[in-house]
Coordinates of C-alpha atoms in Angstrom, one line a residue:
Chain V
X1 CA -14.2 -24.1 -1.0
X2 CA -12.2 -23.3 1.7
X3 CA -9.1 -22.1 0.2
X4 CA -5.3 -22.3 1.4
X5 CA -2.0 -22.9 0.9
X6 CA 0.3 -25.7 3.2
X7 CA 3.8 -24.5 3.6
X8 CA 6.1 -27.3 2.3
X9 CA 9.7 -25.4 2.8
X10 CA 11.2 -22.2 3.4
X11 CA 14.5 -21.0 2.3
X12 CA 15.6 -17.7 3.9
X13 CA 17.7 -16.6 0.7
X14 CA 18.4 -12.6 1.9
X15 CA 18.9 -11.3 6.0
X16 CA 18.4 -7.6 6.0
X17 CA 18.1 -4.4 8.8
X18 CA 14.4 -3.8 7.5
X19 CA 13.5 -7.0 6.1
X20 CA 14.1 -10.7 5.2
X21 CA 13.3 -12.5 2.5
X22 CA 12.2 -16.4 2.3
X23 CA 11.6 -18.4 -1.1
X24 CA 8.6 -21.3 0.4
X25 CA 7.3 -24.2 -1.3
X26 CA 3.4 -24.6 -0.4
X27 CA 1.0 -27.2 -1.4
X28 CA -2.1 -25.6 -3.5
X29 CA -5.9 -26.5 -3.0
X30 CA -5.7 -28.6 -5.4
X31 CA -2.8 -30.5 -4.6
X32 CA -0.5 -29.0 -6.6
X33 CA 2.6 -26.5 -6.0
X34 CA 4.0 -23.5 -5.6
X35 CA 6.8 -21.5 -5.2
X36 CA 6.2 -18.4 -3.0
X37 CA 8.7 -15.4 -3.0
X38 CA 8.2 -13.9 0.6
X39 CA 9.5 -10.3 2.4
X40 CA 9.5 -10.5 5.8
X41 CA 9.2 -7.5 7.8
X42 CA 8.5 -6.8 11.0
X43 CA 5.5 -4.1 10.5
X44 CA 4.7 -0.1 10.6
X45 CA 3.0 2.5 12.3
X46 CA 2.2 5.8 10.6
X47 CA -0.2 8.8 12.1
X48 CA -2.3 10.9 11.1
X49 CA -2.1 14.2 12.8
X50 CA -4.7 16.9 12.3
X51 CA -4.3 20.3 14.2
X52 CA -6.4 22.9 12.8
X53 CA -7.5 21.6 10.0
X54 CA -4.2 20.9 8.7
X55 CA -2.6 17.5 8.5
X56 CA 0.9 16.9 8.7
X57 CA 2.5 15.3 5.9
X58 CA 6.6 14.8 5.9
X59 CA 8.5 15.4 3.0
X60 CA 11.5 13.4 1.9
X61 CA 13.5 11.3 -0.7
X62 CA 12.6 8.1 -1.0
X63 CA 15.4 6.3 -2.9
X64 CA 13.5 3.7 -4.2
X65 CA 11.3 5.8 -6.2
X66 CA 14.2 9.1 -6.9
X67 CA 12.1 11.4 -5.6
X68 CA 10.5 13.4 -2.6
X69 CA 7.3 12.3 -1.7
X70 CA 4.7 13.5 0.8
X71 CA 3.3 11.3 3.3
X72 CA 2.3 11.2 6.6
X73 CA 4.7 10.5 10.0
X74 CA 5.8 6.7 9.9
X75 CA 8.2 4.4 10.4
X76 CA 9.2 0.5 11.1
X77 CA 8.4 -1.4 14.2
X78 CA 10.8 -2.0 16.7
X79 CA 11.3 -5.9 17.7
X80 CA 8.3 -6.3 20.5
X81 CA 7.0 -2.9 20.0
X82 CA 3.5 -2.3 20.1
X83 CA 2.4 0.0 16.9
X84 CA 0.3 2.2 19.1
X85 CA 4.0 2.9 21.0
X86 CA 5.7 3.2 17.6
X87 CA 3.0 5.5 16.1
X88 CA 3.9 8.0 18.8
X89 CA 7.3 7.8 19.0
X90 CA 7.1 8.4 15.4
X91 CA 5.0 11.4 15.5
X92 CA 7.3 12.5 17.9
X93 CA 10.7 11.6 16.4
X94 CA 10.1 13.1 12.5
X95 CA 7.4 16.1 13.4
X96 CA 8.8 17.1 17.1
X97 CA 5.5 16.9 18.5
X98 CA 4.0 14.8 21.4
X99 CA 0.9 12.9 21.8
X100 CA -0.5 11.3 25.1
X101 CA -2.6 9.2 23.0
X102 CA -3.8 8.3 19.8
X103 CA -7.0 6.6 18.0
X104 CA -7.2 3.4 15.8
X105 CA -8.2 4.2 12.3
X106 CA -7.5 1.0 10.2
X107 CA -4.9 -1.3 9.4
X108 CA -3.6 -1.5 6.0
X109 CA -1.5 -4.5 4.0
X110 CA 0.2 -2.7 1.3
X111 CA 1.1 -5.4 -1.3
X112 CA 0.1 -8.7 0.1
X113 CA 1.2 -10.7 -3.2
X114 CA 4.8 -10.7 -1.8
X115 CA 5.0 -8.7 1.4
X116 CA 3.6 -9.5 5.1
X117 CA 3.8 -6.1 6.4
X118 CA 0.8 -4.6 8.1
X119 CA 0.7 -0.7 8.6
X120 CA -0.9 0.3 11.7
X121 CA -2.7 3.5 11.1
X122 CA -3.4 6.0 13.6
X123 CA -5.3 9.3 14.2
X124 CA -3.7 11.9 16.3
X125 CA -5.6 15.8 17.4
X126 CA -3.9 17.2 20.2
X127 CA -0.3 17.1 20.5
X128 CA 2.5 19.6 22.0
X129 CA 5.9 20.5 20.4
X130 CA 8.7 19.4 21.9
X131 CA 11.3 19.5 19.2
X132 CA 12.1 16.5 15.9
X133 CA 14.5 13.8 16.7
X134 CA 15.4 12.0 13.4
X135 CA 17.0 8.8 13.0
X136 CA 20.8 8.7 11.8
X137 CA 21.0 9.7 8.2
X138 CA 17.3 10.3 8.2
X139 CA 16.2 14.1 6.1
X140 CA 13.1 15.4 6.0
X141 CA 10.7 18.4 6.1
X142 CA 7.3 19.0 7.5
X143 CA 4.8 21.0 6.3
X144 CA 1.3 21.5 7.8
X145 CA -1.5 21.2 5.0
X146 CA -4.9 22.0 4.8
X147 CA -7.2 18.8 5.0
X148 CA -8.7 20.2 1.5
X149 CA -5.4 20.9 -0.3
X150 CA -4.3 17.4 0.8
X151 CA -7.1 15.5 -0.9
X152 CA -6.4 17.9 -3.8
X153 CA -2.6 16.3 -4.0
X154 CA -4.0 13.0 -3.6
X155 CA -6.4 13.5 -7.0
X156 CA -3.5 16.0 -8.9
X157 CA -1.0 12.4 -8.2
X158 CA 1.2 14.5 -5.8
X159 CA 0.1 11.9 -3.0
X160 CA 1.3 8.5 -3.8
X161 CA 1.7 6.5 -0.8
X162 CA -0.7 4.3 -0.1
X163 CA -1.0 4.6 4.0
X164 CA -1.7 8.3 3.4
X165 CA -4.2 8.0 0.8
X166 CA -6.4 5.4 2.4
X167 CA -5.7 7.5 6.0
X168 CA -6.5 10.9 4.6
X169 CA -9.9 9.5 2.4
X170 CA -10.6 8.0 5.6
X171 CA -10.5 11.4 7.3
X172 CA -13.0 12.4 4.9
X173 CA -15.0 9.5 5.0
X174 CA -15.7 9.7 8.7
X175 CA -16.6 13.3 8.4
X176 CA -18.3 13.3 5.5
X177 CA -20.8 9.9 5.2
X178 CA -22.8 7.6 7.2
X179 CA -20.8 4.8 8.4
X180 CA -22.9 1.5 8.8
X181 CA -22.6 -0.5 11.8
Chain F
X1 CA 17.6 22.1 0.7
X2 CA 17.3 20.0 -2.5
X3 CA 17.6 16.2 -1.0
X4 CA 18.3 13.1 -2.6
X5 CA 20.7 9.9 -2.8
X6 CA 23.3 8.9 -5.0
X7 CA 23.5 5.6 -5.8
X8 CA 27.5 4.3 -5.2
X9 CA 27.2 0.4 -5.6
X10 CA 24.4 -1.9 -6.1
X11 CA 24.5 -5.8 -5.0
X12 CA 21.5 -7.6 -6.4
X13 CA 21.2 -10.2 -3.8
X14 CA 18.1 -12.0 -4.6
X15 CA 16.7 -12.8 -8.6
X16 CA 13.3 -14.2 -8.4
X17 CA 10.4 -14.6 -10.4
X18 CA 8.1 -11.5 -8.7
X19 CA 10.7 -9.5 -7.8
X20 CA 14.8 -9.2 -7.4
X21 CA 16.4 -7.4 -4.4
X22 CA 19.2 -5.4 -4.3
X23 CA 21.3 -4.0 -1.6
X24 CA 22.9 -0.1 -2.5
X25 CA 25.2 1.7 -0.5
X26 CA 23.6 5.7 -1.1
X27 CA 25.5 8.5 -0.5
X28 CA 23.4 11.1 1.7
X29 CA 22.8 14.9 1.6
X30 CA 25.2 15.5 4.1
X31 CA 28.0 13.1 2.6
X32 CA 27.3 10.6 5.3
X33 CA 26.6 7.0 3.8
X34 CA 23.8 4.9 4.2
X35 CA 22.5 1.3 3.0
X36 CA 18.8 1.0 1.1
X37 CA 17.4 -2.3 1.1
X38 CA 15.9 -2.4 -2.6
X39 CA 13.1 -5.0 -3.6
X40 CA 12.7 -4.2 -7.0
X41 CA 9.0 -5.0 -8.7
X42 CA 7.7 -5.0 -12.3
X43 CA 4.6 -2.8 -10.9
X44 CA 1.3 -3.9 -10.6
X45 CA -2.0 -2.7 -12.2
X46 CA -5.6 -3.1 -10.7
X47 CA -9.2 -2.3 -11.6
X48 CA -12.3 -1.5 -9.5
X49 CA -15.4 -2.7 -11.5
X50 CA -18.5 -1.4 -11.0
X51 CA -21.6 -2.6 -12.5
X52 CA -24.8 -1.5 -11.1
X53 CA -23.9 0.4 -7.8
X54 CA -21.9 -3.3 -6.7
X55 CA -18.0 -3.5 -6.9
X56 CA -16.3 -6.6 -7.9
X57 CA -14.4 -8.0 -5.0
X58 CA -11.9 -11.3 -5.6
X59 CA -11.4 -13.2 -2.7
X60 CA -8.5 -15.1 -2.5
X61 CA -6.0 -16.8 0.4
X62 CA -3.2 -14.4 0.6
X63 CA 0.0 -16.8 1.6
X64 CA 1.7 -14.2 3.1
X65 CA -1.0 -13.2 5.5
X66 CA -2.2 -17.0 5.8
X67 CA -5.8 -15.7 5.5
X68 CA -8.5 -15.1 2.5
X69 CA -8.1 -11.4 1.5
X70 CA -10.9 -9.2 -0.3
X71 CA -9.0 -7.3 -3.1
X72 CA -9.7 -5.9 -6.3
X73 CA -8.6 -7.6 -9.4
X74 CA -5.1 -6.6 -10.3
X75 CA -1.7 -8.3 -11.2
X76 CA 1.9 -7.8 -12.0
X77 CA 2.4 -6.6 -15.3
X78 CA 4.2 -8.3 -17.7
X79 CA 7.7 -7.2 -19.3
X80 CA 6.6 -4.4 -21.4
X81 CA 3.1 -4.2 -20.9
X82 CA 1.3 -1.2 -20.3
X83 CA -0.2 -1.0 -17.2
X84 CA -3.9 -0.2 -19.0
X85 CA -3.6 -3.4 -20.5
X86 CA -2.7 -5.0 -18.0
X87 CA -5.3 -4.2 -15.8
X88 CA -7.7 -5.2 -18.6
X89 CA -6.1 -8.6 -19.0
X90 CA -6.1 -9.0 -15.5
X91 CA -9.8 -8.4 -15.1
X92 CA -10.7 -10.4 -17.8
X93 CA -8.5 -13.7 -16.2
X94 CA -10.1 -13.1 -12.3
X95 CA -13.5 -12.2 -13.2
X96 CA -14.4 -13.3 -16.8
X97 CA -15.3 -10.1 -17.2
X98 CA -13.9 -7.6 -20.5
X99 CA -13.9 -4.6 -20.9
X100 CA -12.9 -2.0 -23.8
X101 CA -11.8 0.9 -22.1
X102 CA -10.9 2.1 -18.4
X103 CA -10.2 5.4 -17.0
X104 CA -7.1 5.9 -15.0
X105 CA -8.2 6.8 -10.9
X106 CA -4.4 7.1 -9.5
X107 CA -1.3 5.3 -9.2
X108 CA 0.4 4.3 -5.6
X109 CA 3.5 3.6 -4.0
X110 CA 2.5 0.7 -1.2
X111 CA 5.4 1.2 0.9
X112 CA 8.0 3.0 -0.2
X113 CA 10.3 2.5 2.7
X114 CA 11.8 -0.4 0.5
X115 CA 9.9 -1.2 -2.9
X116 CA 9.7 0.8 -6.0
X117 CA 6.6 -1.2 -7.2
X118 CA 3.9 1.5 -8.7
X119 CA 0.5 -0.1 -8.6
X120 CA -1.8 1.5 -11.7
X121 CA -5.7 1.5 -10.6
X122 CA -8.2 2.2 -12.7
X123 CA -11.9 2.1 -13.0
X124 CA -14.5 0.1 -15.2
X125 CA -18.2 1.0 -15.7
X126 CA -19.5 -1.0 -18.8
X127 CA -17.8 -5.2 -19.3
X128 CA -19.0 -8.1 -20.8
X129 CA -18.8 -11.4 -19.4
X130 CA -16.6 -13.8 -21.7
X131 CA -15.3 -16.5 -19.1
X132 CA -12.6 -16.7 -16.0
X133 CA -8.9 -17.4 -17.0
X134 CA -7.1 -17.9 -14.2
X135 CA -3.4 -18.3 -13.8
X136 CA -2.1 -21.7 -13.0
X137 CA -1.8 -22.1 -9.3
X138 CA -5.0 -19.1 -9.0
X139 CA -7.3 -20.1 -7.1
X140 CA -10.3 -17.0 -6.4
X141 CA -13.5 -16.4 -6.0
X142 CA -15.2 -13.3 -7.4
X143 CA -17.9 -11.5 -5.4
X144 CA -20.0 -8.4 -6.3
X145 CA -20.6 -6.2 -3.4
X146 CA -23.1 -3.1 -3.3
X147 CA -20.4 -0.1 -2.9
X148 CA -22.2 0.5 0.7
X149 CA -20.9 -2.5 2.2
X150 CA -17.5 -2.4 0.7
X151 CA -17.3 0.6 2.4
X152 CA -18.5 -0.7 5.3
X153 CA -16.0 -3.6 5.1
X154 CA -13.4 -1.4 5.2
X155 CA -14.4 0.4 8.1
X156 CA -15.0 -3.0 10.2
X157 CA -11.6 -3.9 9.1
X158 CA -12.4 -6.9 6.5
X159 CA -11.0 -5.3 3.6
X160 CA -7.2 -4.5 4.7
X161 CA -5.4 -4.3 0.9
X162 CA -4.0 -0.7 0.2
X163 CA -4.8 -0.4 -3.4
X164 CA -8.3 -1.6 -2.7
X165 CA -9.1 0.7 -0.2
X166 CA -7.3 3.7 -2.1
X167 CA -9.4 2.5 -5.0
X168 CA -13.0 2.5 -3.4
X169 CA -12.4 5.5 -0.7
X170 CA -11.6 7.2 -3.8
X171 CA -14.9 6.4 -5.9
X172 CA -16.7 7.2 -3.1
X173 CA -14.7 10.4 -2.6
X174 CA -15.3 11.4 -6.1
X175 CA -19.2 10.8 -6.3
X176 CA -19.2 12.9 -2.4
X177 CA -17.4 15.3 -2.3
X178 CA -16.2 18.3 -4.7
X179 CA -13.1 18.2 -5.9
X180 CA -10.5 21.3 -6.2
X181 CA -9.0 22.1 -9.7

């Protein structure tokens, strides 16, 4: 069975600066319905920037959660912005380092059950300093960590966020095991 | 420097049955002001099954994607309910399959820009099959891939959900490569 859902209605019930959200009515597979509680947003791009063995991870408070956490360089799309553009600018803006270019790794949907967000994840190697630029009321720290010691967070729970688990095991991965075709 | 947020009003704009959203105004480390855009979640827990080298993959139409998504069984826990017994319950209802115990792999934060969900994965070895109990309005289909190929999926991009990648990278990680104290 091919399955999907028919969108009856949509409500947009909350208009924010990162994200809307949208209460839709859908018709089920089997003819019944459902109410569907929907954040909009318009996408991310993070990066994953190795220089010596090291990754960069920032540090800073996220509100939602009280505390600092450690994850890599990302940040919100800008309207039209390509996430290859955004990873960059990114990198640049929160770690003061530039990159001429950048390589796909994967993209990642964090919580599909209510979000649409998709995380654009790239890998980044050679990069020159030209100084951080943060966003208004942004804080932050960055510390370069050996590739080891970060996979070491990840298993002691230090590392929570998603995009820099699956980008750092990733790291690994690619290094580490056959990939198949 | 120590940073975090005070919180100096909360507006819950949004009450729904997944999640509410609430709008704060923070004040900042340097006693500028800013607004967080809260979607507050119950949490979620999830469990990667593996019987016989294969992992149990549910395959399900994600409406905010509008596509069929590979995931691991998981689910919102219930008021209360501890997220070891939720993931239990919730592999039991997706896959007919129960299981007595599970060992705890990691919890994440899927994107903690703007939602304080914490999704609770674990890992189960040893299940009997007792029957699928799906929600109302669940419609799934339950697949058991050798761990290989959902590897592989990954890497080809089929398998985009956060917590499933973080879940397998991590098995994979575990059986590889040595871990530090």
């Amino acid at each position: 069975m091919k399955l999907s859902e028919e969108k009856l209605s949509s409500e947009k019930v909350f208009g924010g600066r990162i994200f809307d959200v949208c209460v839709d009515v859908v018709a089920l597979p089997d003819g019944g319905r459902a109410v569907r509680e929907c954040v909009r947003h318009p996408g991310g791009a993070a990066v994953l920037f190795v220089r010596d063995g090291s990754i960069a991870l920032v540090k800073q408070f996220r509100y939602l959660y009280g505390e600092e956490l450690y994850e890599i360089p990302a940040g919100k799309l800008d309207a039209g912005e390509d996430p290859r553009s955004a990873a960059l600018r990114e990198l640049e803006e929160e770690t003061g380092y530039r990159a001429a270019e950048c390589k796909h790794i994967m993209d990642i949907y964090p919580t599909p059950g209510y979000t649409d967000e998709v995380i654009h994840i790239y890998c980044v190697e050679s990069a020159r300093f030209v100084g951080q630029n943060l966003d208004e009321g942004e804080f932050l720290g960055v510390e370069f960590v050996p590739a080891d010691e970060v996979a070491a967070m990840i298993f002691r729970g230090e590392i929570k966020d998603s995009k820099t688990i699956c980008a750092v095991l990733a790291h690994f991965f690619g290094k580490t095991l056959p990939k198949k075709a």
